Structures are given as structure tokens and as C-alpha cells.
Short mmCIF file of C-alpha atoms and ligand atoms in Angstrom, two decimals:
data_model
loop_
_atom_site.label_atom_id
_atom_site.label_comp_id
_atom_site.label_asym_id
_atom_site.label_seq_id
_atom_site.Cartn_x
_atom_site.Cartn_y
_atom_site.Cartn_z
CA MET T 25 19.71 -1.84 -10.20
CA ALA T 26 18.34 -5.07 -11.83
CA PHE T 27 17.19 -2.93 -14.76
CA ALA T 28 20.66 -1.51 -15.20
CA LEU T 29 22.25 -4.94 -15.11
CA THR T 30 19.77 -6.29 -17.62
CA ASN T 31 20.65 -3.45 -19.92
CA LEU T 32 24.32 -4.17 -19.44
CA LEU T 33 23.78 -7.82 -20.34
CA GLN T 34 21.88 -6.89 -23.46
CA THR T 35 24.50 -4.33 -24.52
CA LEU T 36 27.31 -6.86 -24.08
CA ARG T 37 25.45 -9.48 -26.09
CA ILE T 38 25.13 -7.02 -28.96
CA GLY T 39 28.77 -6.01 -28.51
CA SER T 40 29.99 -9.60 -28.63
CA LEU T 41 28.36 -10.08 -32.03
CA GLY T 42 31.55 -8.75 -33.38
CA ILE T 43 32.22 -5.03 -33.10
CA ASN T 44 35.91 -4.74 -32.07
CA LYS T 45 35.46 -6.09 -28.57
CA SER T 46 37.23 -8.86 -26.84
CA ASP T 47 34.81 -11.78 -26.48
CA ALA T 48 36.71 -13.02 -23.48
CA SER T 49 36.38 -9.82 -21.52
CA ASP T 50 32.74 -9.54 -22.56
CA ALA T 51 32.12 -13.01 -21.28
CA MET T 52 33.78 -12.16 -17.99
CA LEU T 53 31.69 -9.04 -17.54
CA VAL T 54 28.52 -10.92 -18.38
CA GLU T 55 29.35 -13.58 -15.78
CA LYS T 56 29.96 -10.92 -13.14
CA ALA T 57 26.68 -9.17 -13.96
CA LYS T 58 24.81 -12.49 -13.86
CA ALA T 59 26.28 -13.29 -10.46
CA LYS T 60 24.99 -9.96 -9.13
CA ILE T 61 21.56 -10.61 -10.50
CA ASP T 62 21.58 -14.09 -8.94
CA LEU T 63 22.39 -12.56 -5.57
CA GLN T 64 19.35 -10.31 -5.90
CA LEU T 65 17.23 -13.36 -6.51
CA ALA T 66 18.31 -14.98 -3.23
CA VAL T 67 15.31 -16.55 -1.51
CA PRO T 68 14.76 -17.68 2.09
CA GLU T 69 15.02 -21.21 3.32
CA ILE T 70 11.65 -22.93 3.86
CA THR T 71 11.39 -26.36 5.47
CA LEU T 72 9.27 -29.28 4.18
CA GLU T 73 7.32 -28.99 7.44
CA GLU T 74 6.35 -25.38 6.57
CA VAL T 75 5.52 -26.36 3.00
CA ALA T 76 3.15 -29.03 4.28
CA HIS T 77 0.90 -26.36 5.85
CA HIS T 78 0.17 -24.96 2.41
CA ASP T 79 -1.78 -27.85 0.91
CA SER T 80 -5.10 -26.39 -0.11
CA PHE T 81 -6.65 -24.94 -3.28
CA ASP T 82 -6.48 -21.46 -1.76
CA ASP T 83 -2.96 -21.79 -0.46
CA CYS T 84 -0.83 -24.17 -2.48
CA TRP T 85 2.95 -24.60 -2.28
CA ILE T 86 4.94 -27.30 -4.01
CA VAL T 87 8.60 -28.33 -4.06
CA ILE T 88 10.40 -28.93 -7.35
CA TYR T 89 14.13 -29.78 -7.39
CA ASP T 90 14.53 -28.53 -3.79
CA ARG T 91 12.95 -25.17 -4.51
CA VAL T 92 9.63 -23.97 -3.09
CA TYR T 93 6.97 -22.51 -5.36
CA ASP T 94 3.69 -20.81 -4.43
CA VAL T 95 1.39 -21.87 -7.22
CA THR T 96 -1.87 -20.74 -5.57
CA HIS T 97 -2.73 -18.28 -8.32
CA PHE T 98 -1.29 -20.39 -11.10
CA LEU T 99 -3.42 -23.45 -10.38
CA ARG T 100 -6.43 -22.36 -12.35
CA GLU T 101 -4.25 -21.36 -15.33
CA HIS T 102 -2.07 -24.49 -15.41
CA PRO T 103 -2.35 -26.00 -18.94
CA GLY T 104 -2.22 -29.50 -17.40
CA GLY T 105 -5.14 -28.72 -15.02
CA ASP T 106 -5.31 -27.84 -11.35
CA ASP T 107 -5.94 -31.41 -10.17
CA VAL T 108 -2.51 -32.75 -11.13
CA ILE T 109 -0.83 -30.02 -9.09
CA MET T 110 -3.26 -30.39 -6.19
CA ASP T 111 -2.20 -34.05 -5.96
CA HIS T 112 1.16 -32.70 -4.74
CA ALA T 113 0.00 -29.69 -2.75
CA GLY T 114 2.22 -29.12 0.26
CA ARG T 115 4.71 -31.76 -0.92
CA ASP T 116 7.49 -32.59 -3.33
CA ALA T 117 6.27 -32.63 -6.94
CA THR T 118 9.66 -33.10 -8.64
CA ILE T 119 9.12 -36.58 -10.06
CA ALA T 120 5.64 -35.73 -11.40
CA PHE T 121 6.87 -32.44 -12.87
CA HIS T 122 9.84 -34.09 -14.48
CA GLY T 123 7.87 -37.13 -15.69
CA THR T 124 5.47 -34.84 -17.52
CA GLY T 125 8.34 -33.63 -19.69
CA HIS T 126 7.62 -29.90 -19.29
CA SER T 127 8.95 -27.55 -21.91
CA ARG T 128 11.61 -24.94 -21.44
CA HIS T 129 8.84 -22.36 -21.43
CA ALA T 130 7.28 -24.14 -18.44
CA VAL T 131 10.60 -24.12 -16.59
CA GLU T 132 11.06 -20.42 -17.25
CA GLN T 133 7.48 -19.73 -16.13
CA MET T 134 8.09 -21.56 -12.90
CA ARG T 135 10.64 -18.96 -11.81
CA GLN T 136 7.96 -16.35 -11.15
CA PHE T 137 6.42 -18.52 -8.48
CA LEU T 138 9.67 -19.20 -6.57
CA ILE T 139 9.40 -18.22 -2.88
CA GLY T 140 12.21 -20.19 -1.23
CA GLU T 141 14.49 -23.19 -1.16
CA LEU T 142 14.80 -26.13 1.20
CA PRO T 143 17.48 -26.02 3.93
CA PRO T 144 20.62 -27.91 2.84
CA ASP T 145 19.89 -30.95 5.02
CA GLN T 146 16.54 -31.41 3.24
CA CYS T 147 17.83 -31.01 -0.29
CA ILE T 148 17.90 -34.25 -2.27
CA PHE T 149 18.65 -32.97 -5.79
CA ARG T 150 21.12 -30.18 -5.38
CA THR T 151 23.55 -31.44 -2.77
CA GLY T 152 26.74 -33.49 -2.77
CA GLN T 153 26.99 -35.88 -5.72
CA ASN T 154 23.31 -35.42 -6.53
CA LYS T 155 23.55 -32.10 -8.31
CA VAL T 156 20.70 -31.62 -10.78
CA LEU T 157 21.92 -32.49 -14.25
CA SER T 158 18.68 -32.43 -16.23
CA SER T 159 18.78 -29.86 -19.00
CA GLY T 160 16.21 -27.10 -18.70
CA ILE T 161 16.08 -27.15 -14.89
CA PRO T 162 16.95 -23.76 -13.35
CA ASP T 163 20.61 -23.50 -12.18
C1 HEM P 18 5.21 -24.19 -11.15
C2 HEM P 18 4.98 -25.41 -11.64
C3 HEM P 18 4.45 -25.69 -13.01
C4 HEM P 18 4.47 -24.94 -14.13
C5 HEM P 18 5.02 -23.51 -14.28
C6 HEM P 18 3.84 -25.72 -15.21
C7 HEM P 18 3.66 -25.33 -16.49
C8 HEM P 18 3.09 -26.05 -17.49
C9 HEM P 18 2.99 -25.65 -18.85
C10 HEM P 18 3.49 -24.31 -19.39
C11 HEM P 18 2.39 -26.67 -19.53
C12 HEM P 18 2.08 -26.71 -21.03
C13 HEM P 18 3.08 -27.68 -21.71
C14 HEM P 18 4.53 -27.27 -21.59
O1 HEM P 18 4.85 -26.10 -21.99
O2 HEM P 18 5.36 -28.04 -21.09
C15 HEM P 18 2.11 -27.70 -18.58
C16 HEM P 18 1.50 -28.89 -18.86
C17 HEM P 18 1.29 -29.89 -18.00
N1 HEM P 18 1.72 -29.97 -16.71
FE1 HEM P 18 2.60 -28.44 -15.68
N2 HEM P 18 3.50 -26.93 -14.67
C18 HEM P 18 3.87 -26.97 -13.35
C19 HEM P 18 3.71 -27.96 -12.45
C20 HEM P 18 3.19 -29.22 -12.76
C21 HEM P 18 3.07 -30.33 -11.84
C22 HEM P 18 3.58 -30.32 -10.40
C23 HEM P 18 2.55 -31.36 -12.49
C24 HEM P 18 2.27 -32.70 -11.86
C25 HEM P 18 2.01 -33.78 -12.51
C26 HEM P 18 2.24 -30.90 -13.85
C27 HEM P 18 1.66 -31.63 -14.88
C28 HEM P 18 1.35 -31.18 -16.11
C29 HEM P 18 0.64 -31.94 -17.15
C30 HEM P 18 0.03 -33.34 -16.94
C31 HEM P 18 0.61 -31.13 -18.30
C32 HEM P 18 -0.09 -31.48 -19.58
C33 HEM P 18 0.91 -32.08 -20.57
C34 HEM P 18 0.21 -32.32 -21.90
O3 HEM P 18 -1.01 -32.31 -21.98
O4 HEM P 18 0.94 -32.52 -22.84
N3 HEM P 18 2.67 -29.59 -13.97
N4 HEM P 18 2.59 -27.30 -17.33
#
């Protein structure tokens, strides 16, 4: 299903380059397809208390912008070193992550480690007036 939707998105992108198609209707279809893909990426809620249990080199979760990432297998490959991530193992690493000024590539790479999101009452970046506004951070 995801494969089919990806194909659809690619087809529409090519179509909207100008071959007799309404850009507006293309855009609408793309938005609908994206929404379906987003639904498929839905992840479970994980509390900060649960995250705190995963604070070791062999089992390392971190929170970035209210989302939970299992970076256990990424630690050794991290271009910035394993120690800087281990400093935040089992905890919120948002400020450190953002302060380092990670590239768009890093933000994209992060998606593959996503395992959950904080419950709404523990979110501090994506709730109420505090919606994340930084460019490059996943929607
Ligand atoms: C899943 C989470 C993370 C991913 C996918 C990730 C990815 C990357 C990547 C791809 C780079 C190379 C430079 C770039 O493209 O921006 C990098 C560098 C770096 N990262 Fe991360 N990172 C993550 C978490 C963190 C955290 C939590 C810290 C905490 C301080 C951190 C600190 C650094 C540092 C210090 C560098 C080196 C910057 C430099 O030498 O210019 N990263 N990271």
C-alpha cells in the first residue's frame, strides 16, 4: 500500500511539471495521499518514565521534539560520536540536538529510529501555542 502511494506521489510530481493537468487538483491528490501515508506512520505513545528505563549503551532511547527514538544501533555510527548521545540516554535531547545545528540529512535520518511519541500531557514542543516552528524538524 505504501509502495503504491509513493508511486502515486511520484507520478503526480511528474504530472504537475506541466503536462495538461490541473496543478490544483494534483496538489489536492498529493495532500490526500500524504495524509494516508502519515496515518500509516502512526506510532504509539511512550511516557518519559518508560524512556528513562532505556538509558544504557545497549538500550538507548532519546526524546527529540516530543518524539521517542531508539538510537541503540545508531550510537556507534553517529558522526558526532556515541558519547554526546549517551549524555542524554533515557532523557530529552532536544536542546542538545538543536544546539548542534544538525543538517536536513540528519533530520531525515532520524525518522528511521522513531518508535513513539510522548503522551499529550508530556509534550512541551508540539502542544498549544508551543508548536515546533524550527525549519527542518519533522512535521
Ligand atoms: C537520532 C538522533 C540523531 C541523528 C540521526 C544524528 C545525526 C547526525 C549527523 C548525520 C551528523 C553529521 C552532521 C550533520 O549532517 O548534521 C551529526 C553530527 C553531530 N551530532 Fe548528531 N544526530 C542525532 C542526535 C544527536 C544528539 C542527541 C546530539 C547531542 C548533543 C548530537 C550531537 C552531534 C554532534 C556534536 C555532531 C558533530 C557536529 C560537527 O562535528 O560538526 N546528535 N549527527
